[in-house]
Amino acid sequence: MIPAPFDYAAPRTLEEAIALLQEHGDEAKVLAGGHSLIPMMKLRLATPEFLIDINGIPGLSYVKEEGGWLKIGALTREAELEESPIIRARYPIFADATKLIADPQVRNMGTIGGNIAHGDAANDHPAVMIALGAEIEITGAGGKRTVPIDEFFFGFYATALQPGEILTEIRVPVPPAGTGNAYHKLERKVGDYATAGVAVQLTLDNSGRCTAAGIGLTNVNPTPLRARRSEEALVGHVPNEERIALAAQYASEDCNPTSDLRGDEAYKRAMVGVLTRRMIRRAMERARS
Amino acid sequence: MKEITVTVNGEQHTASVEARTLLVHFIRETLNLTGTHIGCDTSNCGACTILLDGKSVKSCTVLAVQANGKQIATVEGLAAGGELHPLQEGFKENHGLHCGFCTPGMLMRAVELLEKNPNPSEEEIRWGIAGNLCRCTGYNNIVKSIQYAAAKMRGDELPDTEPEFV
Ligand SMILES: Cc1cc2nc3c(=O)[nH]c(=O)nc-3n(C[C@H](O)[C@H](O)[C@H](O)COP(=O)(O)OP(=O)(O)OC[C@H]3O[C@@H](n4cnc5c(N)ncnc54)[C@H](O)[C@@H]3O)c2cc1C
Ligand code: FES
Ligand code: FES
């Protein structure tokens, strides 16, 4: 399978890349790791006329903590995120997620920016970013703007990114003391997209009361979904068995999975419930340790 | 057409390619290095795995133009100076292949795996080759082959190569 013909440029600066994107409008696409785009082009599900390869632009790949934010450059590969000392020491949720994203070869190419920009509810980072309350930095001809994660995903493959714009950075607020997070997805085989996935971040105060909660769901809705009622069921309470069960029930009620080869709707709802319960417990354990 | 220059197994090549040419086709059809296989053509099986600047990637999902200016290593370059690479020796000694179709990809993936983790556990090897499918061996002997190569590369005593019947 070979993609339809297209033209290709590999600019060396962000300005150049944005100018090319502006010039070609709708017909152009950014090429990052290529591991969502190229498979779609091979199947002719995507037929862009112009590919703008951003891999040669320096300065877009980093993981650092700065001014109360964890900042991840859009071109950071999954493998680099996995191996980053900051991530390993302080953000176990990314270790949970990256290990379950595809396989080592795909993670050597796939970028975190691409994973989010693709706007696919089956990808794993969107739900994680919802749980962590991330912000997305977008750069266009007019400069930079920042979009909260809740305003980033619009629909199937549709995001806040406009033609001519590049996702340049993902920012996650450095979690306060007493915070724990966790992600898991149910998959048919290693490397598969999620049958259902749940990301949870919780902050507990000294009395064990939950002061903040973020819960994101993978592949059980047309867009990555925030389980808002589940979060509300926890905040202000000590997450006891009853509260956890309520949060799990709300998540399974509020998602909108479709029946497909990975399972029917009822099964997926049930699995969202199970995973929500388990990830809340794991996040709580991590918050306490 | 785009002109690209790549260094493959230490040798520099310059060629004109269509932007849509996949790296695996460039390697097999332009350079005639057919050791890199095409299995699924959908980024799942890992038969097309090569090293791009030292990192294992699936060359059916990379454009040849993306490799411009980069180093490529394929299975043909593994046996330096005609001597088998410890991984090749490991696969030979431990019956790590039957039909051999997945083997070039397995070997190239394992090169990077052992470079990053010279002493992997069985579980780490199994996660490490999660992107490579084998329809023949059932993986047990592939795991043993990689353990054998790891021991050899560390200079440790070589593990037993007697087959295990399970
Ligand atoms: C076999 C296989 C299994 C996979 N399994 C999983 C999985 O389990 N979980 C998972 O989450 N993902 C999975 N993926 C997808 C993989 O993680 C992709 O790499 C990722 O979704 C896209 O990142 P990329 O860098 O490859 O983006 P690309 O494919 O290059 O781009 C994807 C889209 O985003 C746009 N884009 C990319 N970067 C930017 C940017 N900086 N600014 C603006 N637009 C941009 C592109 O124009 C394109 O439309 C799998 C892929 C494969 C091939
Ligand atoms: S042929 Fe490339 S992964 Fe199967
Ligand atoms: S040896 Fe036949 S596919 Fe692996």
Coordinates of C-alpha atoms and ligand atoms in Angstrom, one line a residue:
Chain A
M1 CA 0.0 0.0 0.0
I2 CA 1.5 3.3 -1.1
P3 CA 0.1 6.8 -0.3
A4 CA -1.4 8.9 -3.1
P5 CA 1.2 11.4 -4.5
F6 CA 1.9 14.5 -2.5
D7 CA 4.6 17.2 -2.2
Y8 CA 6.9 17.3 0.7
A9 CA 9.0 19.9 2.5
A10 CA 11.2 19.7 5.6
P11 CA 11.6 23.2 6.9
R12 CA 14.3 24.0 9.5
T13 CA 12.4 26.6 11.5
L14 CA 8.9 27.0 13.0
E15 CA 8.4 30.2 11.1
E16 CA 9.1 28.5 7.8
A17 CA 6.8 25.6 8.7
I18 CA 4.0 28.0 9.6
A19 CA 4.5 30.0 6.4
L20 CA 4.2 26.8 4.3
L21 CA 1.1 25.7 6.2
Q22 CA -0.5 29.1 5.7
E23 CA 0.3 29.0 2.0
H24 CA -1.2 25.5 1.4
G25 CA -4.1 25.8 3.8
D26 CA -6.4 22.8 4.0
E27 CA -4.3 20.8 1.6
A28 CA -1.3 20.7 3.9
K29 CA -0.7 18.4 6.8
V30 CA 2.0 18.4 9.5
L31 CA 4.1 15.3 9.6
A32 CA 5.5 14.5 13.0
G33 CA 6.1 10.8 13.9
G34 CA 3.9 9.8 11.0
H35 CA 2.5 6.8 12.9
S36 CA -1.1 7.8 12.6
L37 CA -0.9 9.8 9.4
I38 CA 1.2 7.5 7.2
P39 CA -1.1 4.4 7.9
M40 CA -4.1 6.5 7.0
M41 CA -2.4 7.8 3.8
K42 CA -1.5 4.2 2.9
L43 CA -5.1 3.3 3.2
R44 CA -6.0 6.5 1.3
L45 CA -8.2 7.5 4.2
A46 CA -6.1 10.7 4.2
T47 CA -4.8 12.3 0.9
P48 CA -3.0 15.5 1.8
E49 CA -1.4 17.2 -1.1
F50 CA 1.5 18.7 0.9
L51 CA 3.3 17.2 3.9
I52 CA 5.3 19.6 6.1
D53 CA 7.8 17.5 8.0
I54 CA 8.5 19.2 11.3
N55 CA 11.1 16.6 12.5
G56 CA 14.0 18.8 11.4
I57 CA 13.0 21.8 13.5
P58 CA 15.2 22.0 16.5
G59 CA 13.9 22.8 20.0
L60 CA 10.6 21.0 19.9
S61 CA 11.6 18.0 21.9
Y62 CA 12.1 18.3 25.7
V63 CA 10.6 17.4 29.1
K64 CA 11.2 19.9 31.8
E65 CA 9.6 21.4 35.0
E66 CA 9.5 25.2 35.0
G67 CA 7.5 27.7 36.9
G68 CA 5.0 25.2 38.3
W69 CA 4.5 23.4 35.0
L70 CA 5.7 20.2 33.5
K71 CA 6.4 21.2 29.9
I72 CA 6.6 18.6 27.1
G73 CA 7.7 19.7 23.6
A74 CA 5.4 18.5 20.9
L75 CA 8.0 16.5 19.1
T76 CA 9.0 14.5 22.2
R77 CA 8.8 10.8 21.2
E78 CA 6.9 8.3 23.4
A79 CA 10.2 6.5 24.0
E80 CA 11.8 9.8 25.2
L81 CA 8.9 10.4 27.6
E82 CA 9.2 6.8 28.9
E83 CA 12.9 7.3 29.5
S84 CA 12.8 10.8 30.9
P85 CA 14.2 10.9 34.5
I86 CA 11.6 13.5 35.6
I87 CA 8.7 11.4 34.3
R88 CA 10.1 8.2 35.9
A89 CA 10.5 9.9 39.2
R90 CA 7.4 12.0 39.4
Y91 CA 4.7 11.2 36.8
P92 CA 3.9 7.5 37.1
I93 CA 0.8 8.0 35.0
F94 CA 2.9 8.5 31.9
A95 CA 4.8 5.3 32.6
D96 CA 1.4 3.5 32.8
A97 CA 0.3 5.0 29.5
T98 CA 3.4 4.8 27.3
K99 CA 4.0 1.2 28.1
L100 CA 0.6 0.4 26.7
I101 CA 0.9 2.6 23.6
A102 CA 1.6 0.4 20.6
D103 CA 5.1 -1.2 20.8
P104 CA 8.7 0.0 21.1
Q105 CA 9.2 0.7 17.4
V106 CA 6.1 2.8 17.2
R107 CA 7.1 4.6 20.4
N108 CA 10.5 5.4 18.8
M109 CA 8.6 7.4 16.1
G110 CA 5.3 8.6 17.6
T111 CA 5.3 12.0 19.2
I112 CA 3.2 13.2 22.1
G113 CA 2.2 16.3 20.1
G114 CA 1.0 14.0 17.3
N115 CA -0.9 11.8 19.7
I116 CA -2.9 14.7 20.9
A117 CA -3.2 16.7 17.6
H118 CA -4.6 13.6 15.8
G119 CA -7.8 14.2 17.8
D120 CA -8.5 10.5 18.0
A121 CA -10.5 9.3 21.1
A122 CA -8.8 5.9 20.8
N123 CA -5.3 7.5 21.5
D124 CA -4.2 7.3 25.1
H125 CA -2.6 10.6 25.9
P126 CA -5.8 12.7 25.5
A127 CA -7.5 11.0 28.5
V128 CA -4.3 11.3 30.5
M129 CA -4.1 15.0 29.7
I130 CA -7.7 15.5 30.7
A131 CA -7.0 13.9 34.1
L132 CA -3.9 16.1 34.6
G133 CA -5.7 19.3 33.5
A134 CA -3.2 20.1 30.7
E135 CA -3.0 23.1 28.5
I136 CA -2.0 23.0 24.8
E137 CA 0.2 25.6 23.3
I138 CA -0.5 26.4 19.7
T139 CA 1.8 28.5 17.5
G140 CA 0.5 30.2 14.3
A141 CA 1.4 33.2 12.2
G142 CA 0.1 35.6 14.8
G143 CA 2.1 34.1 17.6
K144 CA 1.3 31.6 20.4
R145 CA -2.1 30.9 22.1
T146 CA -3.0 28.5 24.8
V147 CA -6.0 26.2 24.9
P148 CA -7.2 24.3 27.9
I149 CA -7.5 20.6 27.2
D150 CA -11.3 20.7 27.8
E151 CA -11.6 23.1 24.8
F152 CA -9.2 21.2 22.5
F153 CA -11.1 18.2 21.3
F154 CA -14.1 19.0 19.0
G155 CA -15.1 15.8 17.3
F156 CA -13.8 12.9 15.4
Y157 CA -10.3 13.9 14.3
A158 CA -11.3 17.6 14.9
T159 CA -9.4 19.8 17.3
A160 CA -8.9 23.4 18.2
L161 CA -5.9 23.5 15.7
Q162 CA -6.7 25.6 12.7
P163 CA -5.0 25.4 9.3
G164 CA -1.7 27.1 9.5
E165 CA -1.2 26.2 13.2
I166 CA 1.2 23.9 14.9
L167 CA 0.9 22.3 18.4
T168 CA 4.2 23.2 20.0
E169 CA 4.0 22.4 23.7
I170 CA 1.9 20.5 26.3
R171 CA 1.8 21.9 29.8
V172 CA 0.7 20.0 32.9
P173 CA 0.4 21.8 36.2
V174 CA 2.9 20.3 38.6
P175 CA 0.7 18.4 41.0
P176 CA 0.6 19.5 44.7
A177 CA 1.8 17.2 47.5
G178 CA -0.7 14.5 48.3
T179 CA -1.4 13.9 44.6
G180 CA -1.4 10.5 42.9
N181 CA -2.3 9.5 39.3
A182 CA -2.7 6.3 37.3
Y183 CA -3.8 5.0 33.9
H184 CA -4.9 1.7 32.6
K185 CA -6.5 0.5 29.4
L186 CA -8.1 -2.8 28.6
E187 CA -6.6 -4.1 25.4
R188 CA -7.3 -7.3 23.4
K189 CA -3.6 -7.8 22.8
V190 CA -0.4 -5.8 23.5
G191 CA -0.2 -2.7 21.4
D192 CA -3.9 -2.6 20.5
Y193 CA -6.0 0.5 20.9
A194 CA -8.1 0.6 24.1
T195 CA -11.3 -1.4 24.5
A196 CA -11.7 1.2 27.3
G197 CA -9.2 3.3 29.2
V198 CA -9.3 5.4 32.3
A199 CA -6.9 8.0 33.6
V200 CA -7.3 9.3 37.2
Q201 CA -5.5 12.0 39.2
L202 CA -6.5 12.8 42.8
T203 CA -5.2 15.1 45.5
L204 CA -5.8 14.1 49.1
D205 CA -5.4 16.4 52.1
N206 CA -4.0 15.2 55.5
S207 CA -7.4 14.0 56.6
G208 CA -7.7 11.8 53.5
R209 CA -10.3 14.1 51.9
C210 CA -10.2 14.5 48.2
T211 CA -9.5 18.2 47.3
A212 CA -9.1 17.8 43.5
A213 CA -9.9 15.1 41.0
G214 CA -9.4 14.6 37.2
I215 CA -10.8 11.6 35.4
G216 CA -10.4 11.1 31.6
L217 CA -11.8 8.2 29.5
T218 CA -10.3 6.7 26.3
N219 CA -12.2 5.3 23.3
V220 CA -15.7 5.2 24.8
N221 CA -17.0 8.5 23.3
P222 CA -16.6 10.3 20.0
T223 CA -14.1 12.6 21.7
P224 CA -11.8 12.0 24.7
L225 CA -14.2 12.4 27.6
R226 CA -13.9 14.1 31.0
A227 CA -16.0 12.1 33.6
R228 CA -17.3 15.2 35.3
R229 CA -19.9 13.6 37.6
S230 CA -17.3 11.0 38.7
E231 CA -14.9 13.8 39.7
E232 CA -17.7 15.6 41.6
A233 CA -18.5 12.4 43.4
L234 CA -15.1 12.4 44.9
V235 CA -14.1 16.1 45.5
G236 CA -14.9 17.2 49.1
H237 CA -15.3 13.6 50.3
V238 CA -13.1 10.9 51.7
P239 CA -13.1 8.5 48.8
N240 CA -14.5 5.5 50.7
E241 CA -15.9 2.4 48.9
E242 CA -19.3 4.0 48.5
R243 CA -17.9 7.1 46.9
I244 CA -15.6 5.1 44.6
A245 CA -18.5 2.9 43.5
L246 CA -20.6 6.1 42.8
A247 CA -17.7 7.6 40.7
A248 CA -17.4 4.3 38.8
Q249 CA -21.1 4.1 38.2
Y250 CA -21.3 7.7 36.8
A251 CA -18.3 7.1 34.5
S252 CA -20.0 4.0 33.0
E253 CA -23.3 5.9 32.6
D254 CA -21.8 9.1 31.1
C255 CA -19.7 7.6 28.4
N256 CA -21.0 6.8 24.9
P257 CA -19.2 3.7 23.6
T258 CA -20.1 2.0 20.3
S259 CA -20.4 -1.7 19.9
D260 CA -17.5 -3.0 17.7
L261 CA -15.0 -5.8 17.4
R262 CA -13.6 -4.8 20.8
G263 CA -16.8 -5.4 22.6
D264 CA -20.4 -4.4 22.7
E265 CA -21.7 -1.3 24.4
A266 CA -22.8 -2.9 27.7
Y267 CA -19.4 -4.6 28.1
K268 CA -17.5 -1.4 27.5
R269 CA -19.6 0.5 30.0
A270 CA -19.0 -2.3 32.5
M271 CA -15.3 -2.1 31.9
V272 CA -15.2 1.7 32.3
G273 CA -16.8 1.1 35.7
V274 CA -14.2 -1.5 36.7
L275 CA -11.2 0.5 35.4
T276 CA -12.5 3.7 37.1
R277 CA -12.7 1.9 40.4
R278 CA -9.2 0.4 40.0
M279 CA -7.5 3.6 38.9
I280 CA -9.1 5.6 41.7
R281 CA -7.7 3.1 44.2
R282 CA -4.2 3.1 42.5
A283 CA -4.1 6.9 42.4
M284 CA -5.0 7.0 46.1
E285 CA -2.3 4.6 47.0
R286 CA 0.2 6.7 45.0
A287 CA -1.1 9.9 46.6
R288 CA -0.4 8.4 50.1
S289 CA 3.1 7.1 49.3
Chain B
M1 CA 11.1 13.7 -7.2
K2 CA 13.3 14.4 -4.1
E3 CA 17.0 13.7 -3.8
I4 CA 18.0 11.9 -0.6
T5 CA 21.3 10.8 0.8
V6 CA 21.4 8.0 3.3
T7 CA 24.2 5.9 4.9
V8 CA 23.1 2.3 4.9
N9 CA 25.3 -0.2 6.8
G10 CA 28.2 2.3 6.5
E11 CA 27.8 2.9 2.8
Q12 CA 26.5 6.2 1.5
H13 CA 23.8 6.2 -1.2
T14 CA 22.2 9.1 -3.1
A15 CA 19.0 8.6 -5.0
S16 CA 16.0 10.3 -6.4
V17 CA 12.7 9.1 -4.8
E18 CA 9.1 10.1 -5.0
A19 CA 8.0 11.7 -1.7
R20 CA 5.5 8.9 -1.2
T21 CA 8.1 6.1 -1.5
L22 CA 8.1 4.1 1.7
L23 CA 11.5 3.5 3.3
V24 CA 11.0 -0.3 3.1
H25 CA 10.5 -0.1 -0.7
F26 CA 13.5 2.1 -1.1
I27 CA 15.7 -0.4 0.9
R28 CA 14.3 -3.5 -0.9
E29 CA 13.8 -2.2 -4.4
T30 CA 16.3 0.7 -4.9
L31 CA 19.1 -0.7 -2.8
N32 CA 18.3 -4.3 -3.4
L33 CA 18.6 -5.2 0.3
T34 CA 15.8 -7.7 0.5
G35 CA 16.7 -8.9 4.0
T36 CA 14.2 -6.4 5.3
H37 CA 10.9 -8.0 4.9
I38 CA 7.3 -6.8 4.4
G39 CA 4.8 -8.8 6.4
C40 CA 1.7 -6.9 7.3
D41 CA 2.3 -3.5 5.6
T42 CA 0.3 -2.0 8.4
S43 CA 2.9 -1.3 11.2
N44 CA 1.9 -4.3 13.2
C45 CA 4.2 -7.2 12.5
G46 CA 7.7 -5.7 12.8
A47 CA 9.2 -7.8 9.9
C48 CA 10.3 -4.5 8.3
T49 CA 12.2 -3.3 11.4
I50 CA 15.5 -1.5 10.7
L51 CA 17.6 0.9 12.7
L52 CA 17.3 4.6 11.9
D53 CA 20.0 6.6 13.6
G54 CA 20.3 3.6 16.0
K55 CA 16.6 3.4 16.8
S56 CA 14.4 0.5 15.8
V57 CA 11.6 1.6 13.5
K58 CA 9.1 0.0 11.2
S59 CA 10.3 1.0 7.8
C60 CA 6.8 0.3 6.2
T61 CA 5.6 3.4 8.1
V62 CA 8.4 5.8 7.4
L63 CA 8.9 7.7 4.2
A64 CA 12.2 7.4 2.4
V65 CA 12.5 11.2 2.4
Q66 CA 12.3 11.1 6.2
A67 CA 15.6 9.1 6.3
N68 CA 17.5 11.8 4.3
G69 CA 20.8 12.5 6.0
K70 CA 20.4 9.6 8.4
Q71 CA 22.1 6.4 9.2
I72 CA 20.3 3.2 8.4
A73 CA 21.2 -0.3 9.6
T74 CA 19.6 -3.4 8.1
V75 CA 20.1 -7.1 8.8
E76 CA 22.7 -7.3 6.0
G77 CA 25.1 -5.2 8.0
L78 CA 24.9 -7.3 11.2
A79 CA 27.6 -9.9 10.5
A80 CA 30.5 -7.4 10.5
G81 CA 33.6 -8.9 8.8
G82 CA 31.8 -12.1 8.0
E83 CA 31.5 -13.1 11.6
L84 CA 28.0 -13.7 13.0
H85 CA 26.6 -11.1 15.4
P86 CA 26.0 -12.6 18.9
L87 CA 22.3 -12.2 18.1
Q88 CA 22.6 -14.2 14.9
E89 CA 24.6 -16.8 16.7
G90 CA 22.0 -16.9 19.5
F91 CA 19.2 -17.5 17.0
K92 CA 21.2 -20.2 15.2
E93 CA 22.2 -22.0 18.4
N94 CA 18.8 -21.8 20.1
H95 CA 16.5 -22.6 17.1
G96 CA 15.2 -19.0 17.3
L97 CA 13.7 -19.3 13.8
H98 CA 11.6 -21.7 11.8
C99 CA 10.7 -20.1 8.5
G100 CA 12.8 -17.1 9.2
F101 CA 10.4 -14.5 7.9
C102 CA 10.2 -12.5 11.1
T103 CA 13.9 -13.0 11.9
P104 CA 15.5 -9.9 10.3
G105 CA 13.0 -7.7 12.1
M106 CA 13.5 -9.6 15.4
L107 CA 17.2 -9.3 15.1
M108 CA 17.2 -5.5 14.4
R109 CA 14.7 -4.9 17.2
A110 CA 16.9 -7.0 19.6
V111 CA 20.0 -5.0 18.7
E112 CA 18.4 -1.8 20.2
L113 CA 16.9 -3.7 23.1
L114 CA 20.3 -5.0 24.2
E115 CA 22.0 -1.7 23.6
K116 CA 19.6 -0.1 26.1
N117 CA 19.3 -3.0 28.5
P118 CA 22.3 -5.4 28.3
N119 CA 20.9 -7.6 31.0
P120 CA 17.1 -7.9 30.4
S121 CA 14.8 -10.2 32.3
E122 CA 12.6 -12.6 30.4
E123 CA 9.6 -10.2 30.9
E124 CA 11.6 -7.2 29.6
I125 CA 12.5 -9.2 26.5
R126 CA 8.9 -10.1 25.9
W127 CA 7.7 -6.5 26.3
G128 CA 10.7 -5.4 24.2
I129 CA 9.7 -7.6 21.2
A130 CA 6.0 -6.8 21.6
G131 CA 6.0 -5.1 18.2
N132 CA 7.3 -8.2 16.3
L133 CA 5.1 -11.1 15.4
C134 CA 6.3 -14.6 14.8
R135 CA 3.9 -17.2 13.3
C136 CA 6.2 -20.2 13.9
T137 CA 8.3 -20.4 17.0
G138 CA 5.9 -19.5 19.8
Y139 CA 8.5 -17.0 20.9
N140 CA 10.2 -19.2 23.6
N141 CA 13.3 -19.9 21.6
I142 CA 13.4 -16.2 20.4
V143 CA 13.6 -15.2 24.1
K144 CA 16.3 -17.8 24.7
S145 CA 18.2 -16.6 21.7
I146 CA 18.2 -13.0 22.9
Q147 CA 19.2 -14.1 26.4
Y148 CA 22.1 -16.1 24.9
A149 CA 23.2 -13.0 22.8
A150 CA 23.0 -10.8 25.9
A151 CA 25.2 -13.2 27.9
K152 CA 27.7 -13.4 25.1
M153 CA 27.8 -9.6 24.7
R154 CA 28.3 -9.2 28.4
G155 CA 31.1 -11.8 28.4
D156 CA 29.1 -14.0 30.8
E157 CA 29.0 -17.8 30.7
L158 CA 26.7 -18.9 27.8
P159 CA 23.3 -20.4 28.8
D160 CA 22.4 -24.0 27.9
T161 CA 21.1 -24.3 24.3
E162 CA 19.4 -27.6 24.8
P163 CA 15.8 -27.3 23.6
E164 CA 13.2 -27.3 26.3
F165 CA 10.1 -29.3 25.7
V166 CA 7.1 -27.8 27.3
Ligands
LIG1 C1 0.5 -0.3 15.1 C2 0.2 1.0 15.9 C3 -0.4 0.9 17.1 C4 -0.8 2.1 17.8 N1 -1.3 2.0 19.1 C5 -1.6 3.1 19.8 C6 -2.1 3.0 21.1 O1 -2.3 1.9 21.6 N2 -2.4 4.2 21.7 C7 -2.1 5.4 21.2 O2 -2.4 6.4 21.9 N3 -1.6 5.5 20.0 C8 -1.4 4.4 19.2 N4 -0.9 4.5 18.0 C9 -0.7 5.8 17.4 C10 0.6 6.4 17.6 O3 0.8 6.7 19.0 C11 0.9 7.7 16.8 O4 2.2 7.9 16.8 C12 0.2 9.0 17.3 O5 -1.2 8.8 17.4 C13 0.4 10.1 16.4 O6 1.6 10.7 16.6 P1 2.7 11.0 15.5 O7 3.8 11.8 16.0 O8 3.0 9.7 14.8 O9 1.8 11.9 14.5 P2 1.5 11.9 12.9 O10 1.1 10.6 12.5 O11 2.7 12.5 12.3 O12 0.3 13.0 12.9 C14 -1.0 12.7 13.3 C15 -1.9 13.9 13.0 O13 -1.6 15.0 13.9 C16 -1.1 16.1 13.1 N5 0.0 16.6 13.8 C17 1.1 15.9 14.4 N6 1.9 16.7 15.1 C18 1.4 17.9 15.0 C19 1.7 19.2 15.6 N7 2.8 19.3 16.4 N8 1.0 20.3 15.3 C20 -0.1 20.1 14.5 N9 -0.6 19.0 14.0 C21 0.2 17.9 14.2 C22 -0.8 15.6 11.7 O14 -0.9 16.5 10.7 C23 -1.8 14.4 11.6 O15 -3.0 14.9 11.2 C24 -0.5 3.4 17.2 C25 0.1 3.4 16.0 C26 0.4 2.3 15.3 C27 1.0 2.4 13.9
FES2 S1 5.5 -4.8 7.4 FE1 6.1 -3.2 8.6 S2 5.2 -3.7 10.5 FE2 4.6 -5.3 9.2
FES3 S1 10.2 -17.9 12.2 FE1 8.5 -18.0 10.9 S2 7.5 -16.1 11.4 FE2 9.0 -16.3 12.9

